[in-house]
Amino acid sequence: MKSLKINLEEKADFAKMAELFMQIKGIKSIEIIDDENAESDLKKAFAKSKEQLKKGEYETIVNDIFDLLLHPKSK
């Protein structure tokens, strides 16, 4: 498998870029990695969502992830 690394500006809209790239034929997956933060907020949210799935908290999962994507923490 081959990978492509793209460095983005701090104010870049990661969610929109991921959505755009997923529309391109041949792209299998998109992963956003924050080099400044060993464990990004998105990665933490998905880890939390695993626990919420086990408890059946489906609405909370969706709300947490959309909140993170729509209102990222500013540094």
mmCIF file of N, CA and C in Angstrom, residues 2 10 12 20 31 50 62-63 66-67 72-73:
data_model
loop_
_atom_site.group_PDB
_atom_site.id
_atom_site.type_symbol
_atom_site.label_atom_id
_atom_site.label_comp_id
_atom_site.label_asym_id
_atom_site.label_seq_id
_atom_site.Cartn_x
_atom_site.Cartn_y
_atom_site.Cartn_z
ATOM 1 N N LYS A 2 0.489 2.248 -0.738
ATOM 2 C CA LYS A 2 1.210 3.515 -0.794
ATOM 3 C C LYS A 2 0.434 4.558 -0.014
ATOM 4 N N GLU A 10 -2.634 25.493 9.943
ATOM 5 C CA GLU A 10 -3.391 25.304 11.179
ATOM 6 C C GLU A 10 -4.878 25.581 11.011
ATOM 7 N N ALA A 12 -6.722 25.067 8.407
ATOM 8 C CA ALA A 12 -7.340 24.238 7.369
ATOM 9 C C ALA A 12 -8.528 23.476 7.935
ATOM 10 N N LEU A 20 -13.579 15.729 0.746
ATOM 11 C CA LEU A 20 -13.190 15.944 -0.650
ATOM 12 C C LEU A 20 -12.334 14.788 -1.166
ATOM 13 N N GLU A 31 -6.760 9.574 7.177
ATOM 14 C CA GLU A 31 -6.432 9.658 8.594
ATOM 15 C C GLU A 31 -5.802 11.021 8.859
ATOM 16 N N LYS A 50 -15.997 3.927 21.333
ATOM 17 C CA LYS A 50 -16.026 2.470 21.493
ATOM 18 C C LYS A 50 -16.709 2.087 22.806
ATOM 19 N N VAL A 62 -22.685 10.113 18.211
ATOM 20 C CA VAL A 62 -22.868 10.979 17.045
ATOM 21 C C VAL A 62 -22.686 12.448 17.449
ATOM 22 N N ASN A 63 -23.293 12.843 18.547
ATOM 23 C CA ASN A 63 -23.181 14.236 19.000
ATOM 24 C C ASN A 63 -21.742 14.608 19.319
ATOM 25 N N PHE A 66 -19.636 14.794 15.912
ATOM 26 C CA PHE A 66 -19.994 15.968 15.113
ATOM 27 C C PHE A 66 -19.573 17.257 15.803
ATOM 28 N N ASP A 67 -19.687 17.306 17.119
ATOM 29 C CA ASP A 67 -19.254 18.488 17.857
ATOM 30 C C ASP A 67 -17.764 18.718 17.675
ATOM 31 N N PRO A 72 -13.758 22.383 16.347
ATOM 32 C CA PRO A 72 -12.468 21.917 16.894
ATOM 33 C C PRO A 72 -11.909 22.916 17.888
ATOM 34 N N LYS A 73 -11.151 22.412 18.842
ATOM 35 C CA LYS A 73 -10.529 23.267 19.838
ATOM 36 C C LYS A 73 -9.461 24.122 19.173
#
